[in-house]
Amino acid sequence: MAITELLYRTGGCKLDYNRISSLILDESENMVYISDMESYELVYMNRALMEKFDIDRKRIGDKCYKVLQGLEAPCPFCTNECLKKDGYHVWKHYNPILKQHYELKDKLIEIDGRNMRLEISVDITESEAEHMELERQLSVEETLVECIHTLSEHTEIDTAIEKLLQIIGDFYQAERAYIFEIDYDARYVSNSYEWRRDGVTPQIDNLQDLPICTVDIWLETFKARGVFYFDSLRDFAEEGSEDYELLASQGIEKLMAAPFWKDGVLIGFIGVDNPSCGTGQIKLLQSVPYFIENDITKRHMLDNFRKLSYRDTLTGLGNRNLYIETIEKLQDTELDSLGVVFVDINSLKASNDRYGHQYGDCIIQNVATGLAGIFPENAYRVGGDEFVCLFIDGERSEFDSRLMQLRRFEQEDCMCDFSMGVNYREGNVDVKEQIGYSDNMMYVEKQVYYGNGVEGKNSYHEVLAKKLVEEIASGEFKVYLQPKVNIDTGELYGAEALVRRRTEDGEVLMPGQFIPLYEAEGVIQQLDLYVFEEVCRLLDSWKEKGYRMIPIAVNFSRISLMGIDIIESLARIRGRYGVAPGLLTIEVTESISRMGAETLGQLMERFKEHGFAFSLDDYGTRYSNLSLLARLDFKELKIDQSLIKDIMTNWRSRIVLEHTIQMCRELGIITAVAEGIETEEQRELLRSYHCDIGQGYLFSEPIPIGEFLDKYGRDYLY
């Protein structure tokens, strides 16, 4: 039998619903309801309650917590456990649906053998508001004292102001509290501090270096009214105006703010977004600027001292102090990539001796201007004629582009020649080690400059190209091979040719330590052709000795592939050694897409006509240009090790990896090669995804050709 159909017993008499209604004062102004304590179903609501909630008796039988509190589960503050038959449990509660305060009187009653909850609600909103307002007036002074104490307690000015904003935000129950400062010299205004409640989107990064006109409406309002509060954004700015849209886009509906004045000049303001209480106590916000202004003035003084200690007075670049501090911070930061450029002015002392130090200063300033324009984020003067530029977490293609800009600057706009040491690395960045490499490369280039008696910067390219040819001829560059393995069977599938440079003292340099310079100067083709010919010579010797023949991939810079006669040169070399086309693959990175799809497609078609196949390297690092696979004919897709390294712990990487391999299978002609395999667990997972080929330290690191023959001169299973 449904509860709504129960006949209730009171004093031994059966009463119908209407009789119950009259007995519990259906005409009372107070809200009354009865609910089943076990099922939470409403069995009775008086007229006052139904009118207040704008419902009717059809809601009888619904859950009390849903109808009266708007919840989907029993109220966490439910007082059922506190109810007794011999007295009322009295408590206070704010109803979120009605947005009013109530004194509630609850009692346990028994109807037809079932425990019921009887609740009578008395509206105390007005008296509660008066009480809260009195408490809030008393707390304004307490909060102001807390603000003053916070500013005096913390020695770090930024920490003190951020804590103060939190106090202000909590007092007004706001979403954000913030400070803007005006720089009249630079003609901009910036959001210098921000506190926000959890879940509120930060805005501070979007509100830097704004033109002063952006806050014209604020400045006009401050001059007219001083501190202000608007409970509707429409009262502050005309709906549809640029000011209105800027604030509305930040989710601002209500707004209060107070200005900072110094010597009669407006220097900034403190603002509070969407305050939900205490807006009548604007006195607090009005009082705070007086104390904050003093701290901001002190911070500006400290900032000026700091700038002086970190800036080179002649050039305006960061000085050695800032450079060292930056390097120390980077050492403790996990970087995705780092590009380093060392620059040393050639023959500065001779210029000083010949034309005077004022002319020498002009040369230094000229170089500094060029560096600041190309590397505005991190350019430093670290010595009399030495500069360092850092390119942090940026794209390799962008770094290469900036290097070309730097060379153009030297050739066209610079007052002098300078030597450069360049290095770029992605992943496992060791900042100090990389800087050391760049410094050494700069020293080598300087030796080339002086060793060849170069006096004009226009001959630099020819000098570097000539030196590279000499270094290749002297055997400084060696070809290493890294095996590719059939993941399923463990059989040797092929190899990738990689170049290493061995210095006079026996140190082996990785490609990232010398390739960037050759690419920037456009002489990289010499090295690429050398590696290609060495591979052809190797395959020819294997054929003569009856060794097992395996395909070998050779890396090519896109600069080399854009050479006018590159295809003919490669075909001529291959023909000279009688190497079958299927044994050679040209390996390129995704950055080749920067050539443009149409140009690249035509180029690859010409290569294909001469029997050359392409492998797309480093897939999944930066660009992941799917259109390359959709429009161009690649033989291999090499999945970058950055996707492989965390596949055992990162489910997202596994999904991307599995679908990439599946995509290769469905394309049919593309072989999937997984790079950077280091563990058997990774191999087994890749095997389960039906990945074709693997490459990585699990099988072998890149090794010299002789060692490769010793190890893989016979069929070898992993």
Tab-separated table of C-alpha atoms in Angstrom, residues 159-501:
chain	number	residue	atom	x	y	z
A	159	THR	CA	54.052	37.031	-0.644
A	160	ALA	CA	52.544	39.673	1.639
A	161	ILE	CA	50.396	41.227	-1.097
A	162	GLU	CA	49.197	37.838	-2.368
A	163	LYS	CA	48.179	36.876	1.185
A	164	LEU	CA	46.385	40.204	1.604
A	165	LEU	CA	44.392	39.612	-1.589
A	166	GLN	CA	43.294	36.257	-0.215
A	167	ILE	CA	42.037	37.959	2.954
A	168	ILE	CA	40.096	40.504	0.882
A	169	GLY	CA	38.688	37.803	-1.389
A	170	ASP	CA	37.543	35.686	1.549
A	171	PHE	CA	35.944	38.666	3.302
A	172	TYR	CA	33.800	39.523	0.286
A	173	GLN	CA	33.359	35.847	-0.690
A	174	ALA	CA	34.609	36.821	-4.146
A	175	GLU	CA	35.903	34.818	-7.094
A	176	ARG	CA	38.982	36.974	-7.716
A	177	ALA	CA	40.900	39.778	-6.043
A	178	TYR	CA	43.697	41.506	-7.926
A	179	ILE	CA	45.911	44.547	-8.349
A	180	PHE	CA	46.618	46.495	-11.542
A	181	GLU	CA	49.546	48.900	-11.846
A	182	ILE	CA	49.944	51.717	-14.373
A	183	ASP	CA	53.253	52.514	-16.089
A	184	TYR	CA	52.860	55.976	-17.595
A	185	ASP	CA	56.318	55.898	-19.199
A	186	ALA	CA	55.607	52.698	-21.127
A	187	ARG	CA	51.937	53.675	-21.581
A	188	TYR	CA	50.591	50.347	-20.394
A	189	VAL	CA	48.743	48.800	-17.462
A	190	SER	CA	49.341	45.286	-16.107
A	191	ASN	CA	47.699	42.853	-13.702
A	192	SER	CA	50.570	42.454	-11.229
A	193	TYR	CA	48.913	40.300	-8.549
A	194	GLU	CA	45.976	37.913	-8.521
A	195	TRP	CA	44.170	35.726	-5.989
A	196	ARG	CA	41.401	33.442	-7.182
A	197	ARG	CA	39.098	30.949	-5.581
A	198	ASP	CA	39.577	27.267	-6.426
A	199	GLY	CA	37.982	26.432	-9.752
A	200	VAL	CA	38.104	30.011	-11.050
A	201	THR	CA	40.084	30.489	-14.276
A	202	PRO	CA	43.226	32.628	-13.807
A	203	GLN	CA	43.352	35.829	-15.859
A	204	ILE	CA	46.666	37.398	-14.886
A	205	ASP	CA	48.628	36.056	-17.885
A	206	ASN	CA	46.059	37.518	-20.286
A	207	LEU	CA	46.200	40.965	-18.703
A	208	GLN	CA	49.820	42.029	-19.146
A	209	ASP	CA	51.133	45.150	-20.899
A	210	LEU	CA	47.697	46.388	-21.938
A	211	PRO	CA	47.419	49.874	-23.459
A	212	ILE	CA	46.314	52.380	-20.823
A	213	CYS	CA	43.216	53.105	-22.885
A	214	THR	CA	42.037	49.580	-22.026
A	215	VAL	CA	41.163	50.792	-18.520
A	216	ASP	CA	39.928	54.287	-19.428
A	217	ILE	CA	36.476	53.543	-18.028
A	218	TRP	CA	38.031	52.488	-14.716
A	219	LEU	CA	40.133	55.624	-14.512
A	220	GLU	CA	37.125	57.842	-15.255
A	221	THR	CA	35.049	56.064	-12.608
A	222	PHE	CA	37.805	56.380	-10.004
A	223	LYS	CA	38.170	60.108	-10.685
A	224	ALA	CA	34.406	60.608	-10.434
A	225	ARG	CA	33.536	58.296	-7.524
A	226	GLY	CA	36.703	57.003	-5.903
A	227	VAL	CA	35.995	53.516	-4.565
A	228	PHE	CA	32.984	51.892	-6.248
A	229	TYR	CA	30.730	48.824	-6.307
A	230	PHE	CA	28.417	47.750	-9.129
A	231	ASP	CA	26.059	44.825	-8.579
A	232	SER	CA	25.491	44.579	-12.324
A	233	LEU	CA	28.095	44.788	-15.058
A	234	ARG	CA	25.598	46.758	-17.161
A	235	ASP	CA	25.753	49.587	-14.615
A	236	PHE	CA	29.525	49.826	-15.082
A	237	ALA	CA	29.835	49.500	-18.866
A	238	GLU	CA	27.375	49.683	-21.728
A	239	GLU	CA	26.316	46.237	-22.873
A	240	GLY	CA	28.005	45.329	-26.146
A	241	SER	CA	30.836	47.831	-25.665
A	242	GLU	CA	34.477	46.745	-25.789
A	243	ASP	CA	34.793	47.327	-22.026
A	244	TYR	CA	31.700	45.233	-21.324
A	245	GLU	CA	32.836	42.355	-23.540
A	246	LEU	CA	36.322	42.298	-21.991
A	247	LEU	CA	34.900	41.942	-18.484
A	248	ALA	CA	32.098	39.576	-19.486
A	249	SER	CA	34.613	37.268	-21.165
A	250	GLN	CA	36.233	36.843	-17.734
A	251	GLY	CA	32.907	35.826	-16.179
A	252	ILE	CA	32.535	39.102	-14.254
A	253	GLU	CA	28.954	39.959	-13.224
A	254	LYS	CA	29.603	42.155	-10.165
A	255	LEU	CA	32.532	44.430	-9.566
A	256	MET	CA	34.097	46.532	-6.834
A	257	ALA	CA	37.393	48.421	-6.887
A	258	ALA	CA	39.443	51.074	-5.097
A	259	PRO	CA	42.187	53.317	-6.564
A	260	PHE	CA	45.824	53.853	-5.529
A	261	TRP	CA	46.873	57.506	-5.548
A	262	LYS	CA	50.422	58.841	-5.198
A	263	ASP	CA	51.021	62.579	-5.155
A	264	GLY	CA	47.615	63.073	-6.761
A	265	VAL	CA	48.357	60.645	-9.611
A	266	LEU	CA	46.463	57.387	-10.088
A	267	ILE	CA	49.089	54.609	-10.102
A	268	GLY	CA	46.874	51.528	-9.907
A	269	PHE	CA	43.868	49.914	-8.282
A	270	ILE	CA	42.659	46.879	-6.368
A	271	GLY	CA	39.625	45.042	-7.743
A	272	VAL	CA	37.250	42.337	-6.536
A	273	ASP	CA	35.225	40.221	-8.981
A	274	ASN	CA	31.784	38.806	-8.180
A	275	PRO	CA	31.644	39.535	-4.422
A	276	SER	CA	28.751	37.598	-2.862
A	277	CYS	CA	28.584	39.185	0.590
A	278	GLY	CA	29.798	42.196	2.549
A	279	THR	CA	29.392	44.553	-0.381
A	280	GLY	CA	27.859	47.093	1.968
A	281	GLN	CA	31.181	47.209	3.809
A	282	ILE	CA	33.149	48.885	1.038
A	283	LYS	CA	35.029	50.765	3.752
A	284	LEU	CA	37.466	47.846	3.996
A	285	LEU	CA	38.398	48.016	0.316
A	286	GLN	CA	38.662	51.800	0.578
A	287	SER	CA	41.181	51.545	3.436
A	288	VAL	CA	43.490	48.892	1.992
A	289	PRO	CA	45.170	50.926	-0.836
A	290	TYR	CA	46.845	53.248	1.656
A	291	PHE	CA	48.833	50.350	3.088
A	292	ILE	CA	49.429	48.495	-0.195
A	293	GLU	CA	50.746	51.584	-1.998
A	294	ASN	CA	53.708	51.791	0.377
A	295	ASP	CA	54.661	48.151	-0.272
A	296	ILE	CA	54.335	48.531	-4.045
A	297	THR	CA	56.593	51.591	-3.968
A	298	LYS	CA	59.203	49.568	-2.069
A	299	ARG	CA	58.886	46.749	-4.612
A	300	HIS	CA	59.448	49.154	-7.508
A	301	MET	CA	62.615	50.414	-5.842
A	302	LEU	CA	63.863	46.856	-5.347
A	303	ASP	CA	62.974	45.995	-8.951
A	304	ASN	CA	65.002	48.944	-10.197
A	305	PHE	CA	68.006	47.885	-8.112
A	306	ARG	CA	67.617	44.325	-9.380
A	307	LYS	CA	67.452	45.479	-13.001
A	308	LEU	CA	70.607	47.520	-12.549
A	309	SER	CA	72.419	44.476	-11.146
A	310	TYR	CA	71.200	42.237	-13.992
A	311	ARG	CA	71.565	44.549	-17.011
A	312	ASP	CA	74.602	45.401	-19.081
A	313	THR	CA	74.743	49.194	-19.063
A	314	LEU	CA	76.287	49.498	-22.546
A	315	THR	CA	73.900	47.224	-24.462
A	316	GLY	CA	70.812	46.787	-22.281
A	317	LEU	CA	71.155	42.993	-22.591
A	318	GLY	CA	71.216	40.696	-19.599
A	319	ASN	CA	74.657	40.725	-17.999
A	320	ARG	CA	76.776	37.876	-16.667
A	321	ASN	CA	74.965	37.922	-13.299
A	322	LEU	CA	71.595	37.325	-14.954
A	323	TYR	CA	73.108	34.756	-17.308
A	324	ILE	CA	74.568	32.698	-14.452
A	325	GLU	CA	71.317	32.890	-12.478
A	326	THR	CA	69.344	31.790	-15.552
A	327	ILE	CA	71.659	28.821	-16.136
A	328	GLU	CA	71.327	27.719	-12.510
A	329	LYS	CA	67.534	27.853	-12.763
A	330	LEU	CA	67.567	25.893	-16.025
A	331	GLN	CA	69.745	23.222	-14.419
A	332	ASP	CA	66.868	22.504	-12.025
A	333	THR	CA	64.233	22.570	-14.785
A	334	GLU	CA	63.174	19.637	-16.958
A	335	LEU	CA	63.511	21.051	-20.466
A	336	ASP	CA	61.999	19.657	-23.653
A	337	SER	CA	64.709	21.290	-25.737
A	338	LEU	CA	67.458	23.886	-25.595
A	339	GLY	CA	69.242	25.849	-28.283
A	340	VAL	CA	72.488	27.669	-27.431
A	341	VAL	CA	74.295	30.284	-29.519
A	342	PHE	CA	77.716	31.608	-28.495
A	343	VAL	CA	78.850	34.740	-30.326
A	344	ASP	CA	82.328	36.252	-30.155
A	345	ILE	CA	83.203	39.464	-32.019
A	346	ASN	CA	86.268	38.934	-34.187
A	347	SER	CA	89.152	41.417	-33.989
A	348	LEU	CA	87.459	43.766	-31.496
A	349	LYS	CA	90.794	44.628	-29.902
A	350	ALA	CA	92.220	45.564	-33.300
A	351	SER	CA	89.221	47.831	-33.944
A	352	ASN	CA	89.674	49.498	-30.544
A	353	ASP	CA	93.367	50.034	-31.191
A	354	ARG	CA	92.806	51.378	-34.702
A	355	TYR	CA	89.655	53.505	-34.259
A	356	GLY	CA	89.298	54.027	-30.519
A	357	HIS	CA	87.104	52.540	-27.800
A	358	GLN	CA	84.091	54.655	-28.718
A	359	TYR	CA	84.022	52.918	-32.103
A	360	GLY	CA	84.483	49.571	-30.351
A	361	ASP	CA	81.473	50.345	-28.160
A	362	CYS	CA	79.422	51.056	-31.286
A	363	ILE	CA	80.381	47.622	-32.654
A	364	ILE	CA	79.325	45.948	-29.394
A	365	GLN	CA	76.011	47.821	-29.379
A	366	ASN	CA	75.427	46.932	-33.032
A	367	VAL	CA	75.897	43.199	-32.366
A	368	ALA	CA	73.754	43.401	-29.216
A	369	THR	CA	70.918	45.048	-31.159
A	370	GLY	CA	70.985	42.253	-33.723
A	371	LEU	CA	70.974	39.517	-31.071
A	372	ALA	CA	68.175	41.169	-29.098
A	373	GLY	CA	66.050	41.369	-32.232
A	374	ILE	CA	66.543	37.693	-33.104
A	375	PHE	CA	66.619	36.197	-29.582
A	376	PRO	CA	64.614	38.734	-27.544
A	377	GLU	CA	63.765	36.237	-24.796
A	378	ASN	CA	67.273	35.398	-23.595
A	379	ALA	CA	70.253	37.353	-24.932
A	380	TYR	CA	73.224	38.136	-22.672
A	381	ARG	CA	76.535	39.940	-22.862
A	382	VAL	CA	78.829	37.734	-20.774
A	383	GLY	CA	82.188	39.345	-21.551
A	384	GLY	CA	83.795	42.246	-23.370
A	385	ASP	CA	83.217	40.759	-26.833
A	386	GLU	CA	81.213	37.634	-25.919
A	387	PHE	CA	77.474	37.036	-26.056
A	388	VAL	CA	75.209	34.063	-25.354
A	389	CYS	CA	71.649	33.490	-26.597
A	390	LEU	CA	69.390	30.760	-25.211
A	391	PHE	CA	66.411	29.300	-27.060
A	392	ILE	CA	64.359	27.463	-24.429
A	393	ASP	CA	61.722	24.812	-25.244
A	394	GLY	CA	61.316	25.955	-28.830
A	395	GLU	CA	60.874	24.186	-32.160
A	396	ARG	CA	64.003	23.066	-34.005
A	397	SER	CA	62.711	24.644	-37.203
A	398	GLU	CA	62.277	27.996	-35.434
A	399	PHE	CA	65.803	27.760	-34.018
A	400	ASP	CA	67.200	27.069	-37.502
A	401	SER	CA	65.243	30.017	-38.869
A	402	ARG	CA	66.713	32.325	-36.245
A	403	LEU	CA	70.221	31.125	-37.024
A	404	MET	CA	69.687	32.028	-40.658
A	405	GLN	CA	68.443	35.462	-39.577
A	406	LEU	CA	71.598	35.840	-37.509
A	407	ARG	CA	73.816	34.975	-40.472
A	408	ARG	CA	71.919	37.434	-42.672
A	409	PHE	CA	72.378	40.082	-40.004
A	410	GLU	CA	76.129	39.426	-39.935
A	411	GLN	CA	76.403	39.575	-43.713
A	412	GLU	CA	74.141	42.562	-44.355
A	413	ASP	CA	73.749	44.782	-41.281
A	414	CYS	CA	76.537	44.021	-38.839
A	415	MET	CA	79.542	46.340	-38.460
A	416	CYS	CA	81.897	43.412	-37.863
A	417	ASP	CA	82.556	39.695	-38.286
A	418	PHE	CA	81.816	37.330	-35.425
A	419	SER	CA	82.313	33.646	-34.683
A	420	MET	CA	79.432	31.427	-33.584
A	421	GLY	CA	79.093	28.210	-31.628
A	422	VAL	CA	75.684	26.617	-32.077
A	423	ASN	CA	74.027	23.653	-30.394
A	424	TYR	CA	70.445	22.377	-30.190
A	425	ARG	CA	69.203	19.350	-28.315
A	426	GLU	CA	65.825	17.770	-27.580
A	427	GLY	CA	65.288	15.546	-24.545
A	428	ASN	CA	67.823	14.734	-21.793
A	429	VAL	CA	69.109	18.301	-21.858
A	430	ASP	CA	72.210	18.929	-19.745
A	431	VAL	CA	72.424	22.712	-19.784
A	432	LYS	CA	76.039	23.203	-18.726
A	433	GLU	CA	77.298	20.379	-20.938
A	434	GLN	CA	75.454	21.802	-23.930
A	435	ILE	CA	76.792	25.287	-23.265
A	436	GLY	CA	80.283	23.810	-23.117
A	437	TYR	CA	79.787	22.239	-26.544
A	438	SER	CA	78.628	25.542	-28.020
A	439	ASP	CA	81.582	27.357	-26.495
A	440	ASN	CA	83.967	24.811	-28.033
A	441	MET	CA	82.288	25.107	-31.429
A	442	MET	CA	82.595	28.875	-31.271
A	443	TYR	CA	86.295	28.495	-30.469
A	444	VAL	CA	86.750	26.150	-33.448
A	445	GLU	CA	85.011	28.623	-35.752
A	446	LYS	CA	87.199	31.426	-34.419
A	447	GLN	CA	90.270	29.357	-35.226
A	448	VAL	CA	88.945	28.903	-38.768
A	449	TYR	CA	88.473	32.660	-39.005
A	450	TYR	CA	91.997	33.532	-37.898
A	451	GLY	CA	93.667	30.449	-39.373
A	452	ASN	CA	92.470	31.372	-42.854
A	453	GLY	CA	93.240	35.053	-42.514
A	454	VAL	CA	89.626	35.930	-43.205
A	455	GLU	CA	89.032	39.630	-43.371
A	456	GLY	CA	85.620	39.804	-45.006
A	457	LYS	CA	82.516	38.185	-43.676
A	458	ASN	CA	81.244	37.275	-47.169
A	459	SER	CA	83.846	34.496	-47.517
A	460	TYR	CA	82.761	32.695	-44.355
A	461	HIS	CA	80.568	30.147	-46.164
A	462	GLU	CA	83.382	29.161	-48.525
A	463	VAL	CA	85.839	28.803	-45.646
A	464	LEU	CA	83.512	26.560	-43.662
A	465	ALA	CA	82.685	24.417	-46.709
A	466	LYS	CA	86.381	24.005	-47.513
A	467	LYS	CA	87.192	23.062	-43.934
A	468	LEU	CA	84.352	20.504	-43.853
A	469	VAL	CA	85.689	18.823	-47.001
A	470	GLU	CA	89.162	18.691	-45.425
A	471	GLU	CA	87.776	17.195	-42.212
A	472	ILE	CA	85.859	14.538	-44.160
A	473	ALA	CA	88.990	13.674	-46.136
A	474	SER	CA	91.076	13.421	-42.962
A	475	GLY	CA	88.667	10.871	-41.498
A	476	GLU	CA	87.184	12.982	-38.700
A	477	PHE	CA	83.668	11.745	-39.513
A	478	LYS	CA	82.720	8.100	-39.021
A	479	VAL	CA	79.602	6.185	-39.980
A	480	TYR	CA	77.925	4.156	-37.243
A	481	LEU	CA	75.141	1.606	-37.732
A	482	GLN	CA	72.204	0.842	-35.464
A	483	PRO	CA	70.297	-2.389	-36.216
A	484	LYS	CA	66.586	-2.630	-36.957
A	485	VAL	CA	64.985	-5.853	-35.760
A	486	ASN	CA	61.813	-7.757	-36.626
A	487	ILE	CA	59.932	-7.434	-33.331
A	488	ASP	CA	57.971	-10.640	-33.851
A	489	THR	CA	60.759	-13.008	-34.980
A	490	GLY	CA	63.837	-11.258	-33.589
A	491	GLU	CA	65.526	-11.416	-36.986
A	492	LEU	CA	67.827	-8.626	-38.181
A	493	TYR	CA	65.821	-6.504	-40.620
A	494	GLY	CA	68.121	-3.636	-41.540
A	495	ALA	CA	70.097	-0.717	-40.111
A	496	GLU	CA	70.212	3.056	-39.844
A	497	ALA	CA	73.409	4.919	-40.728
A	498	LEU	CA	74.384	7.640	-38.268
A	499	VAL	CA	77.366	9.979	-38.335
A	500	ARG	CA	79.778	10.723	-35.508
A	501	ARG	CA	82.701	13.137	-35.348
